[in-house]
mmCIF file of C-alpha atoms and ligand atoms in Angstrom:
data_model
loop_
_atom_site.group_PDB
_atom_site.id
_atom_site.type_symbol
_atom_site.label_atom_id
_atom_site.label_comp_id
_atom_site.label_asym_id
_atom_site.label_seq_id
_atom_site.Cartn_x
_atom_site.Cartn_y
_atom_site.Cartn_z
ATOM 1 C CA MET A 1 -68.674 -170.243 -111.864
ATOM 2 C CA SER A 2 -70.652 -173.730 -112.039
ATOM 3 C CA SER A 3 -70.290 -175.547 -115.506
ATOM 4 C CA GLN A 4 -74.195 -175.034 -115.186
ATOM 5 C CA ASP A 5 -73.870 -171.096 -114.604
ATOM 6 C CA ARG A 6 -71.843 -171.328 -117.964
ATOM 7 C CA SER A 7 -73.786 -173.412 -120.118
ATOM 8 C CA ALA A 8 -77.425 -170.798 -119.053
ATOM 9 C CA TRP A 9 -74.782 -167.530 -119.340
ATOM 10 C CA ALA A 10 -73.698 -169.404 -122.992
ATOM 11 C CA SER A 11 -77.313 -170.613 -124.288
ATOM 12 C CA ILE A 12 -78.056 -166.604 -124.897
ATOM 13 C CA PRO A 13 -75.924 -165.124 -127.718
ATOM 14 C CA TRP A 14 -74.973 -161.351 -127.346
ATOM 15 C CA THR A 15 -76.844 -159.405 -129.916
ATOM 16 C CA PRO A 16 -76.167 -155.432 -130.817
ATOM 17 C CA PHE A 17 -77.741 -153.193 -129.149
ATOM 18 C CA ALA A 18 -78.838 -150.768 -131.449
ATOM 19 C CA ASP A 19 -79.918 -146.764 -130.352
ATOM 20 C CA GLY A 20 -83.655 -147.083 -131.996
ATOM 21 C CA ALA A 21 -84.971 -143.610 -130.958
ATOM 22 C CA SER A 22 -82.290 -141.307 -131.248
ATOM 23 C CA ASP A 23 -83.422 -137.741 -131.915
ATOM 24 C CA SER A 24 -80.490 -137.356 -133.960
ATOM 25 C CA ALA A 25 -80.499 -139.210 -137.303
ATOM 26 C CA ALA A 26 -76.701 -139.260 -137.383
ATOM 27 C CA ASP A 27 -77.201 -141.490 -134.561
ATOM 28 C CA ALA A 28 -80.162 -143.852 -135.269
ATOM 29 C CA GLY A 29 -79.091 -147.342 -135.504
ATOM 30 C CA LYS A 30 -75.635 -146.696 -133.774
ATOM 31 C CA THR A 31 -74.393 -149.838 -131.626
ATOM 32 C CA LEU A 32 -74.635 -148.408 -128.277
ATOM 33 C CA GLY A 33 -73.668 -151.871 -126.664
ATOM 34 C CA TRP A 34 -74.372 -155.628 -126.126
ATOM 35 C CA HIS A 35 -77.218 -156.887 -124.829
ATOM 36 C CA LYS A 36 -78.638 -160.682 -124.123
ATOM 37 C CA ALA A 37 -82.321 -160.921 -123.198
ATOM 38 C CA ARG A 38 -84.006 -163.253 -120.994
ATOM 39 C CA VAL A 39 -80.516 -165.236 -119.632
ATOM 40 C CA PRO A 40 -82.043 -168.219 -117.259
ATOM 41 C CA TYR A 41 -80.608 -167.620 -114.007
ATOM 42 C CA ALA A 42 -82.356 -170.628 -112.316
ATOM 43 C CA PRO A 43 -81.182 -174.340 -113.068
ATOM 44 C CA GLY A 44 -84.439 -175.843 -114.549
ATOM 45 C CA GLY A 45 -86.260 -172.684 -113.918
ATOM 46 C CA VAL A 46 -89.297 -171.044 -115.421
ATOM 47 C CA SER A 47 -89.879 -168.375 -118.185
ATOM 48 C CA LEU A 48 -89.648 -165.653 -115.978
ATOM 49 C CA GLN A 49 -86.624 -166.776 -113.482
ATOM 50 C CA THR A 50 -84.147 -164.706 -116.393
ATOM 51 C CA LEU A 51 -82.718 -161.695 -116.764
ATOM 52 C CA ASP A 52 -81.679 -159.275 -119.407
ATOM 53 C CA VAL A 53 -77.886 -157.627 -119.189
ATOM 54 C CA TRP A 54 -76.288 -154.909 -121.379
ATOM 55 C CA ILE A 55 -72.788 -154.039 -121.788
ATOM 56 C CA PRO A 56 -71.747 -150.379 -123.552
ATOM 57 C CA ALA A 57 -70.212 -150.719 -126.491
ATOM 58 C CA SER A 58 -66.308 -150.399 -125.935
ATOM 59 C CA ALA A 59 -64.029 -147.883 -128.300
ATOM 60 C CA ASP A 60 -63.056 -151.359 -129.848
ATOM 61 C CA ASP A 61 -66.275 -151.982 -130.571
ATOM 62 C CA ASP A 62 -67.071 -148.973 -132.665
ATOM 63 C CA ASP A 63 -65.317 -150.871 -135.734
ATOM 64 C CA PRO A 64 -68.125 -151.657 -137.801
ATOM 65 C CA THR A 65 -66.924 -154.971 -138.451
ATOM 66 C CA GLY A 66 -66.024 -155.485 -134.999
ATOM 67 C CA ALA A 67 -66.796 -158.652 -133.595
ATOM 68 C CA VAL A 68 -69.650 -159.586 -131.752
ATOM 69 C CA PRO A 69 -68.710 -161.065 -127.780
ATOM 70 C CA ASP A 70 -68.477 -164.453 -127.167
ATOM 71 C CA ALA A 71 -71.469 -165.349 -125.746
ATOM 72 C CA GLY A 72 -69.694 -167.428 -122.795
ATOM 73 C CA SER A 73 -67.940 -164.409 -121.814
ATOM 74 C CA LEU A 74 -69.034 -161.304 -120.050
ATOM 75 C CA PRO A 75 -66.951 -158.054 -121.207
ATOM 76 C CA SER A 76 -65.626 -156.165 -118.773
ATOM 77 C CA ARG A 77 -65.936 -152.244 -118.674
ATOM 78 C CA PRO A 78 -64.717 -150.495 -116.056
ATOM 79 C CA GLY A 79 -67.105 -148.383 -113.929
ATOM 80 C CA HIS A 80 -70.322 -149.713 -112.094
ATOM 81 C CA TRP A 81 -72.989 -151.742 -112.784
ATOM 82 C CA ILE A 82 -77.015 -151.041 -111.976
ATOM 83 C CA VAL A 83 -79.289 -153.857 -111.805
ATOM 84 C CA PHE A 84 -83.258 -153.114 -112.286
ATOM 85 C CA ILE A 85 -86.155 -154.195 -111.027
ATOM 86 C CA HIS A 86 -89.577 -154.026 -112.666
ATOM 87 C CA GLY A 87 -92.753 -153.676 -110.865
ATOM 88 C CA GLY A 88 -96.004 -154.386 -111.439
ATOM 89 C CA ALA A 89 -97.896 -155.429 -108.140
ATOM 90 C CA TRP A 90 -95.888 -158.506 -108.525
ATOM 91 C CA ARG A 91 -98.740 -159.636 -110.625
ATOM 92 C CA ASP A 92 -98.653 -157.970 -113.973
ATOM 93 C CA SER A 93 -97.364 -159.836 -116.946
ATOM 94 C CA LYS A 94 -97.903 -157.223 -119.400
ATOM 95 C CA ILE A 95 -94.348 -155.644 -117.209
ATOM 96 C CA SER A 96 -91.093 -157.346 -117.503
ATOM 97 C CA ALA A 97 -87.645 -157.120 -117.424
ATOM 98 C CA SER A 98 -87.602 -155.212 -120.771
ATOM 99 C CA SER A 99 -89.605 -152.448 -119.337
ATOM 100 C CA PHE A 100 -85.804 -151.092 -118.471
ATOM 101 C CA THR A 101 -85.135 -150.897 -122.202
ATOM 102 C CA PRO A 102 -86.223 -147.055 -122.497
ATOM 103 C CA THR A 103 -83.858 -146.465 -119.356
ATOM 104 C CA ALA A 104 -80.860 -148.584 -120.824
ATOM 105 C CA THR A 105 -81.185 -146.864 -124.053
ATOM 106 C CA HIS A 106 -80.390 -143.712 -122.300
ATOM 107 C CA LEU A 107 -77.393 -144.628 -120.276
ATOM 108 C CA LEU A 108 -75.789 -145.909 -123.192
ATOM 109 C CA ARG A 109 -76.083 -143.291 -125.330
ATOM 110 C CA ALA A 110 -74.684 -141.203 -122.925
ATOM 111 C CA VAL A 111 -71.915 -143.935 -122.761
ATOM 112 C CA ALA A 112 -71.352 -143.917 -126.330
ATOM 113 C CA ALA A 113 -71.286 -139.679 -126.425
ATOM 114 C CA GLY A 114 -68.576 -139.299 -123.635
ATOM 115 C CA SER A 115 -71.202 -138.093 -120.832
ATOM 116 C CA GLY A 116 -70.775 -141.112 -118.941
ATOM 117 C CA SER A 117 -67.107 -142.395 -118.860
ATOM 118 C CA GLY A 118 -64.479 -141.572 -116.246
ATOM 119 C CA THR A 119 -66.504 -140.971 -112.848
ATOM 120 C CA GLY A 120 -69.829 -141.666 -114.033
ATOM 121 C CA ALA A 121 -68.633 -144.964 -115.852
ATOM 122 C CA ILE A 122 -71.369 -147.880 -116.468
ATOM 123 C CA ALA A 123 -69.804 -151.049 -116.396
ATOM 124 C CA GLY A 124 -72.759 -152.584 -117.458
ATOM 125 C CA LEU A 125 -77.048 -152.709 -116.798
ATOM 126 C CA ALA A 126 -78.871 -155.815 -115.687
ATOM 127 C CA SER A 127 -82.769 -156.290 -115.577
ATOM 128 C CA LEU A 128 -84.558 -159.011 -113.631
ATOM 129 C CA ASN A 129 -87.902 -161.118 -114.299
ATOM 130 C CA TYR A 130 -89.173 -163.056 -111.229
ATOM 131 C CA ARG A 131 -91.803 -165.207 -111.045
ATOM 132 C CA LEU A 132 -95.411 -163.501 -110.360
ATOM 133 C CA SER A 133 -98.376 -164.326 -108.219
ATOM 134 C CA PRO A 134 -101.484 -165.054 -110.076
ATOM 135 C CA ARG A 135 -103.971 -162.515 -111.204
ATOM 136 C CA SER A 136 -106.466 -164.928 -111.892
ATOM 137 C CA ILE A 137 -107.110 -168.761 -111.610
ATOM 138 C CA TYR A 138 -106.656 -169.321 -114.934
ATOM 139 C CA ASP A 139 -102.951 -168.387 -114.065
ATOM 140 C CA LEU A 140 -102.760 -171.077 -112.126
ATOM 141 C CA LEU A 141 -102.142 -172.776 -115.229
ATOM 142 C CA ASP A 142 -98.726 -171.081 -115.787
ATOM 143 C CA SER A 143 -95.747 -172.045 -113.213
ATOM 144 C CA ALA A 144 -94.089 -168.711 -113.765
ATOM 145 C CA ARG A 145 -97.504 -167.203 -112.341
ATOM 146 C CA THR A 146 -97.696 -169.060 -109.031
ATOM 147 C CA ALA A 147 -95.426 -167.584 -107.508
ATOM 148 C CA LYS A 148 -96.199 -166.638 -103.327
ATOM 149 C CA HIS A 149 -93.865 -164.769 -100.983
ATOM 150 C CA PRO A 150 -90.808 -165.604 -100.502
ATOM 151 C CA ASP A 151 -90.676 -166.553 -104.156
ATOM 152 C CA HIS A 152 -90.339 -163.192 -105.693
ATOM 153 C CA ILE A 153 -87.630 -162.076 -103.297
ATOM 154 C CA ASN A 154 -86.134 -165.803 -104.006
ATOM 155 C CA ASP A 155 -86.002 -165.106 -107.460
ATOM 156 C CA VAL A 156 -84.244 -161.668 -106.756
ATOM 157 C CA LEU A 157 -81.674 -163.111 -105.429
ATOM 158 C CA SER A 158 -81.519 -166.260 -106.934
ATOM 159 C CA GLY A 159 -80.778 -163.744 -110.056
ATOM 160 C CA LEU A 160 -78.229 -161.222 -108.643
ATOM 161 C CA ALA A 161 -76.009 -163.829 -107.161
ATOM 162 C CA PHE A 162 -75.942 -165.644 -110.341
ATOM 163 C CA LEU A 163 -74.863 -162.174 -112.306
ATOM 164 C CA GLN A 164 -72.594 -161.915 -109.325
ATOM 165 C CA ARG A 165 -71.254 -165.657 -110.208
ATOM 166 C CA LEU A 166 -70.584 -164.640 -114.293
ATOM 167 C CA GLY A 167 -68.515 -161.364 -112.763
ATOM 168 C CA GLY A 168 -71.394 -158.783 -112.753
ATOM 169 C CA ALA A 169 -72.883 -156.704 -110.320
ATOM 170 C CA THR A 170 -69.775 -157.006 -108.059
ATOM 171 C CA GLY A 171 -67.927 -154.078 -106.128
ATOM 172 C CA THR A 172 -70.063 -150.934 -105.691
ATOM 173 C CA TYR A 173 -73.242 -151.415 -107.612
ATOM 174 C CA VAL A 174 -76.841 -149.942 -107.372
ATOM 175 C CA LEU A 175 -80.045 -151.544 -107.178
ATOM 176 C CA ALA A 176 -83.434 -149.571 -108.960
ATOM 177 C CA GLY A 177 -86.442 -150.809 -108.491
ATOM 178 C CA HIS A 178 -90.067 -149.660 -109.546
ATOM 179 C CA SER A 179 -92.979 -149.958 -107.129
ATOM 180 C CA CYS A 180 -93.063 -153.455 -105.910
ATOM 181 C CA GLY A 181 -89.983 -153.763 -107.508
ATOM 182 C CA ALA A 182 -88.707 -151.266 -105.073
ATOM 183 C CA THR A 183 -90.181 -153.563 -102.289
ATOM 184 C CA LEU A 184 -88.141 -155.945 -103.679
ATOM 185 C CA SER A 185 -84.788 -153.954 -103.831
ATOM 186 C CA PHE A 186 -85.288 -153.038 -100.170
ATOM 187 C CA GLN A 187 -85.937 -156.772 -99.410
ATOM 188 C CA ALA A 188 -82.759 -157.789 -101.278
ATOM 189 C CA VAL A 189 -80.432 -155.868 -98.978
ATOM 190 C CA MET A 190 -82.088 -157.476 -95.626
ATOM 191 C CA ASP A 191 -81.037 -160.269 -94.110
ATOM 192 C CA PRO A 192 -82.379 -163.285 -96.439
ATOM 193 C CA ALA A 193 -82.724 -165.561 -93.582
ATOM 194 C CA ARG A 194 -85.692 -163.715 -92.791
ATOM 195 C CA TRP A 195 -87.733 -165.219 -96.076
ATOM 196 C CA GLY A 196 -86.165 -168.543 -94.513
ATOM 197 C CA LEU A 197 -83.440 -168.205 -97.224
ATOM 198 C CA ALA A 198 -80.030 -168.776 -97.421
ATOM 199 C CA THR A 199 -78.980 -167.318 -101.123
ATOM 200 C CA VAL A 200 -75.384 -166.120 -101.093
ATOM 201 C CA LEU A 201 -74.681 -162.472 -102.695
ATOM 202 C CA ALA A 202 -70.762 -161.826 -103.193
ATOM 203 C CA ALA A 203 -72.135 -158.066 -102.308
ATOM 204 C CA LYS A 204 -75.227 -155.985 -101.600
ATOM 205 C CA PRO A 205 -75.757 -152.945 -103.092
ATOM 206 C CA ALA A 206 -74.222 -149.712 -102.109
ATOM 207 C CA VAL A 207 -76.853 -147.720 -103.082
ATOM 208 C CA LEU A 208 -80.801 -148.399 -103.317
ATOM 209 C CA VAL A 209 -83.228 -146.720 -105.539
ATOM 210 C CA GLY A 210 -86.768 -146.496 -105.234
ATOM 211 C CA LEU A 211 -89.060 -145.558 -107.964
ATOM 212 C CA ASN A 212 -92.676 -144.956 -107.166
ATOM 213 C CA GLY A 213 -92.439 -147.869 -104.256
ATOM 214 C CA LEU A 214 -94.422 -149.345 -102.022
ATOM 215 C CA TYR A 215 -93.328 -149.525 -98.842
ATOM 216 C CA ASP A 216 -96.354 -150.116 -96.547
ATOM 217 C CA LEU A 217 -98.844 -151.807 -97.514
ATOM 218 C CA ALA A 218 -100.542 -152.941 -94.509
ATOM 219 C CA GLY A 219 -100.815 -149.283 -93.403
ATOM 220 C CA PHE A 220 -102.299 -147.923 -97.025
ATOM 221 C CA ILE A 221 -104.579 -150.627 -96.692
ATOM 222 C CA ALA A 222 -105.494 -149.902 -93.109
ATOM 223 C CA SER A 223 -105.904 -146.014 -93.804
ATOM 224 C CA PRO A 224 -105.417 -145.062 -97.620
ATOM 225 C CA PRO A 225 -104.600 -141.392 -98.121
ATOM 226 C CA ALA A 226 -108.495 -139.889 -99.398
ATOM 227 C CA LYS A 227 -107.066 -139.205 -103.029
ATOM 228 C CA TYR A 228 -106.189 -142.998 -103.774
ATOM 229 C CA ALA A 229 -109.004 -144.581 -101.224
ATOM 230 C CA HIS A 230 -110.656 -145.962 -104.170
ATOM 231 C CA LEU A 231 -107.632 -148.059 -104.705
ATOM 232 C CA ARG A 232 -108.177 -150.097 -101.254
ATOM 233 C CA GLU A 233 -109.712 -152.735 -102.664
ATOM 234 C CA ALA A 234 -107.041 -153.105 -105.853
ATOM 235 C CA TYR A 235 -104.243 -152.823 -103.198
ATOM 236 C CA ALA A 236 -105.739 -155.684 -100.541
ATOM 237 C CA GLU A 237 -106.364 -157.983 -103.422
ATOM 238 C CA PHE A 238 -102.856 -157.568 -105.102
ATOM 239 C CA THR A 239 -101.185 -158.200 -101.502
ATOM 240 C CA ARG A 240 -102.978 -160.817 -100.343
ATOM 241 C CA GLY A 241 -102.363 -162.145 -104.016
ATOM 242 C CA ALA A 242 -98.312 -161.587 -103.197
ATOM 243 C CA PHE A 243 -98.309 -162.598 -99.649
ATOM 244 C CA GLY A 244 -101.443 -164.130 -98.524
ATOM 245 C CA ASP A 245 -103.889 -163.194 -95.731
ATOM 246 C CA ASP A 246 -101.849 -162.679 -93.082
ATOM 247 C CA GLU A 247 -101.484 -159.215 -92.207
ATOM 248 C CA SER A 248 -98.183 -159.788 -89.757
ATOM 249 C CA VAL A 249 -96.229 -161.103 -93.074
ATOM 250 C CA TRP A 250 -97.506 -157.713 -94.819
ATOM 251 C CA LYS A 251 -95.480 -155.673 -92.012
ATOM 252 C CA ALA A 252 -92.297 -158.220 -91.920
ATOM 253 C CA ALA A 253 -92.122 -157.678 -95.343
ATOM 254 C CA CYS A 254 -92.351 -154.087 -95.952
ATOM 255 C CA PRO A 255 -89.202 -152.023 -95.552
ATOM 256 C CA ALA A 256 -90.910 -149.158 -94.053
ATOM 257 C CA THR A 257 -92.523 -151.491 -91.429
ATOM 258 C CA ALA A 258 -90.105 -154.370 -91.092
ATOM 259 C CA GLU A 259 -88.144 -154.408 -87.989
ATOM 260 C CA SER A 260 -84.738 -153.381 -87.832
ATOM 261 C CA TRP A 261 -83.006 -154.511 -91.100
ATOM 262 C CA PRO A 262 -80.705 -151.459 -91.740
ATOM 263 C CA ASP A 263 -78.191 -152.845 -89.655
ATOM 264 C CA GLU A 264 -78.403 -155.810 -92.252
ATOM 265 C CA TRP A 265 -76.928 -153.894 -95.100
ATOM 266 C CA LYS A 266 -73.578 -153.342 -94.246
ATOM 267 C CA GLU A 267 -72.625 -151.949 -97.903
ATOM 268 C CA GLY A 268 -75.276 -149.570 -97.768
ATOM 269 C CA LYS A 269 -74.390 -145.955 -98.341
ATOM 270 C CA ARG A 270 -77.287 -144.343 -99.967
ATOM 271 C CA VAL A 271 -81.069 -144.434 -100.806
ATOM 272 C CA VAL A 272 -82.568 -142.425 -103.472
ATOM 273 C CA LEU A 273 -86.591 -141.927 -103.100
ATOM 274 C CA VAL A 274 -88.208 -140.729 -106.481
ATOM 275 C CA GLU A 275 -91.765 -140.331 -106.493
ATOM 276 C CA SER A 276 -94.237 -138.393 -108.835
ATOM 277 C CA ARG A 277 -96.671 -136.057 -107.496
ATOM 278 C CA GLU A 278 -98.727 -137.361 -110.112
ATOM 279 C CA ASP A 279 -98.511 -140.767 -109.988
ATOM 280 C CA SER A 280 -102.091 -141.996 -109.716
ATOM 281 C CA LEU A 281 -101.786 -145.261 -107.903
ATOM 282 C CA VAL A 282 -99.250 -144.478 -105.810
ATOM 283 C CA PRO A 283 -99.041 -141.680 -102.804
ATOM 284 C CA TYR A 284 -96.286 -139.362 -102.206
ATOM 285 C CA ASP A 285 -97.286 -140.633 -98.468
ATOM 286 C CA GLN A 286 -95.025 -143.900 -99.322
ATOM 287 C CA LEU A 287 -92.167 -142.284 -99.970
ATOM 288 C CA GLU A 288 -92.369 -139.737 -96.968
ATOM 289 C CA GLU A 289 -92.838 -143.035 -95.043
ATOM 290 C CA MET A 290 -89.896 -144.673 -95.878
ATOM 291 C CA ARG A 291 -88.199 -141.514 -95.644
ATOM 292 C CA ALA A 292 -89.217 -140.949 -91.991
ATOM 293 C CA TYR A 293 -88.349 -144.860 -91.084
ATOM 294 C CA LEU A 294 -85.211 -144.262 -92.793
ATOM 295 C CA ARG A 295 -84.018 -141.107 -91.040
ATOM 296 C CA THR A 296 -84.990 -142.731 -87.499
ATOM 297 C CA ASN A 297 -83.630 -146.280 -88.013
ATOM 298 C CA SER A 298 -80.657 -145.667 -89.956
ATOM 299 C CA SER A 299 -77.345 -143.405 -90.536
ATOM 300 C CA LEU A 300 -77.976 -143.673 -94.314
ATOM 301 C CA LEU A 301 -77.830 -141.016 -96.789
ATOM 302 C CA VAL A 302 -81.295 -140.436 -97.926
ATOM 303 C CA GLN A 303 -82.089 -138.444 -100.979
ATOM 304 C CA GLU A 304 -85.167 -137.538 -102.602
ATOM 305 C CA ARG A 305 -85.925 -136.966 -106.156
ATOM 306 C CA GLU A 306 -88.848 -135.805 -108.251
ATOM 307 C CA ALA A 307 -90.101 -137.380 -111.037
ATOM 308 C CA THR A 308 -93.038 -136.143 -113.277
ATOM 309 C CA GLY A 309 -96.241 -138.380 -114.816
ATOM 310 C CA ASP A 310 -98.117 -141.125 -113.931
ATOM 311 C CA HIS A 311 -97.264 -144.158 -112.061
ATOM 312 C CA ASP A 312 -95.457 -146.171 -114.878
ATOM 313 C CA ASP A 313 -94.187 -142.869 -117.050
ATOM 314 C CA VAL A 314 -90.710 -142.951 -115.487
ATOM 315 C CA TRP A 315 -89.573 -146.446 -116.703
ATOM 316 C CA GLU A 316 -91.852 -146.157 -120.120
ATOM 317 C CA LYS A 317 -89.853 -142.820 -120.782
ATOM 318 C CA GLY A 318 -86.809 -143.418 -119.045
ATOM 319 C CA ASP A 319 -84.718 -140.238 -119.593
ATOM 320 C CA ARG A 320 -85.339 -138.927 -116.134
ATOM 321 C CA LEU A 321 -84.351 -142.439 -114.836
ATOM 322 C CA ALA A 322 -81.681 -142.535 -116.391
ATOM 323 C CA GLU A 323 -80.599 -138.619 -115.143
ATOM 324 C CA ILE A 324 -80.926 -140.020 -111.873
ATOM 325 C CA LEU A 325 -78.980 -143.248 -112.535
ATOM 326 C CA GLN A 326 -76.004 -141.276 -113.734
ATOM 327 C CA GLU A 327 -75.921 -138.629 -111.030
ATOM 328 C CA VAL A 328 -75.707 -141.829 -108.725
ATOM 329 C CA ILE A 329 -73.246 -143.626 -110.467
ATOM 330 C CA SER A 330 -71.014 -140.351 -110.601
ATOM 331 C CA GLY A 331 -71.476 -139.755 -106.877
ATOM 332 C CA LEU A 332 -69.776 -143.456 -106.277
HETATM 333 N N1 NFK B 1 -101.182 -152.770 -113.214
HETATM 334 C C1 NFK B 1 -101.283 -153.219 -112.034
HETATM 335 C C2 NFK B 1 -101.186 -152.084 -111.052
HETATM 336 C C3 NFK B 1 -100.247 -152.117 -110.132
HETATM 337 O O1 NFK B 1 -99.172 -152.410 -110.901
HETATM 338 C C4 NFK B 1 -100.239 -151.429 -108.968
HETATM 339 C C5 NFK B 1 -101.151 -150.698 -108.971
HETATM 340 C C6 NFK B 1 -101.637 -150.334 -107.635
HETATM 341 C C7 NFK B 1 -100.163 -149.539 -106.768
HETATM 342 C C8 NFK B 1 -99.261 -149.949 -107.219
HETATM 343 C C9 NFK B 1 -99.305 -151.297 -108.536
HETATM 344 N N2 NFK B 1 -98.135 -151.447 -109.079
HETATM 345 C C10 NFK B 1 -96.753 -151.674 -108.101
HETATM 346 O O2 NFK B 1 -95.486 -152.641 -108.383
HETATM 347 C C11 NFK B 1 -101.863 -154.412 -111.742
HETATM 348 O O3 NFK B 1 -101.975 -155.542 -113.087
HETATM 349 O O4 NFK B 1 -102.169 -154.946 -111.035
#
């Protein structure tokens, strides 16, 4: 860890993470853990090159007078890390790392209730921001919103590497991503040289969890399923916005069309694909294509889990996502 890493980490204090929405009045306001919001992970970086971290309260922290962890420390807990990458078509500034908050609440509540200890223990949670592509010309005035592939994946890898230098997300950890965040999760286990990058991770994740993911943009744009045909222009617009006009770049970047990448993921154990049949923005076909690719091109264990509701419900509610992540963690 460099002194630059140390001061970036220490620049954000730990704050108590309280149970804001517990059904049980007795639990409301209970400290579930400690939270750091928007920690800068890139030296001299912009507002979106930041990450959030949550650490479960330990038994010692139950004392209401228990001291807040030192801003320079990353308290160590037994168990596994989960890292989340949000979606929003590489451009929606209303969606950020904080979209993991409902899920983090459910997970840390389970830890506090004792159902998340032992084999299913959680060492920490992280959620990454990354620079976005412009949605309109006005966004070009904001240096956090002028990203073009591979800037998004570059930021994701930089955030992960930073967290690992601090001692988080080491060992056997889980990387989960929603929508274009699922695309980014799969890109994160490919050789960074594919993107002309040299970012070194201490370890890649052992499990990927793709939620309502985008896995083949060129295929969707060429022939969208009938019920989603009205979205073709929207897909073409955000795909060009993120990757440019060259279709071969889209194919090389998407995990269901990029060639023979599973060989580059030595740590890979398992892929969990989650999709809702009620998703009005991403068709189930994307999951099916990803599953077929993995069955043909890898010996990874591929599992499918259903979610309900529309595209964003899975992270807006967070209960089903927490359940899936707990199941994944207890299988490690
Ligand atoms: N609200 C988004 C739309 C969006 O996120 C989206 C639309 C269609 C398919 C996938 C999407 N998001 C994936 O990250 C936007 O502003 O473009």
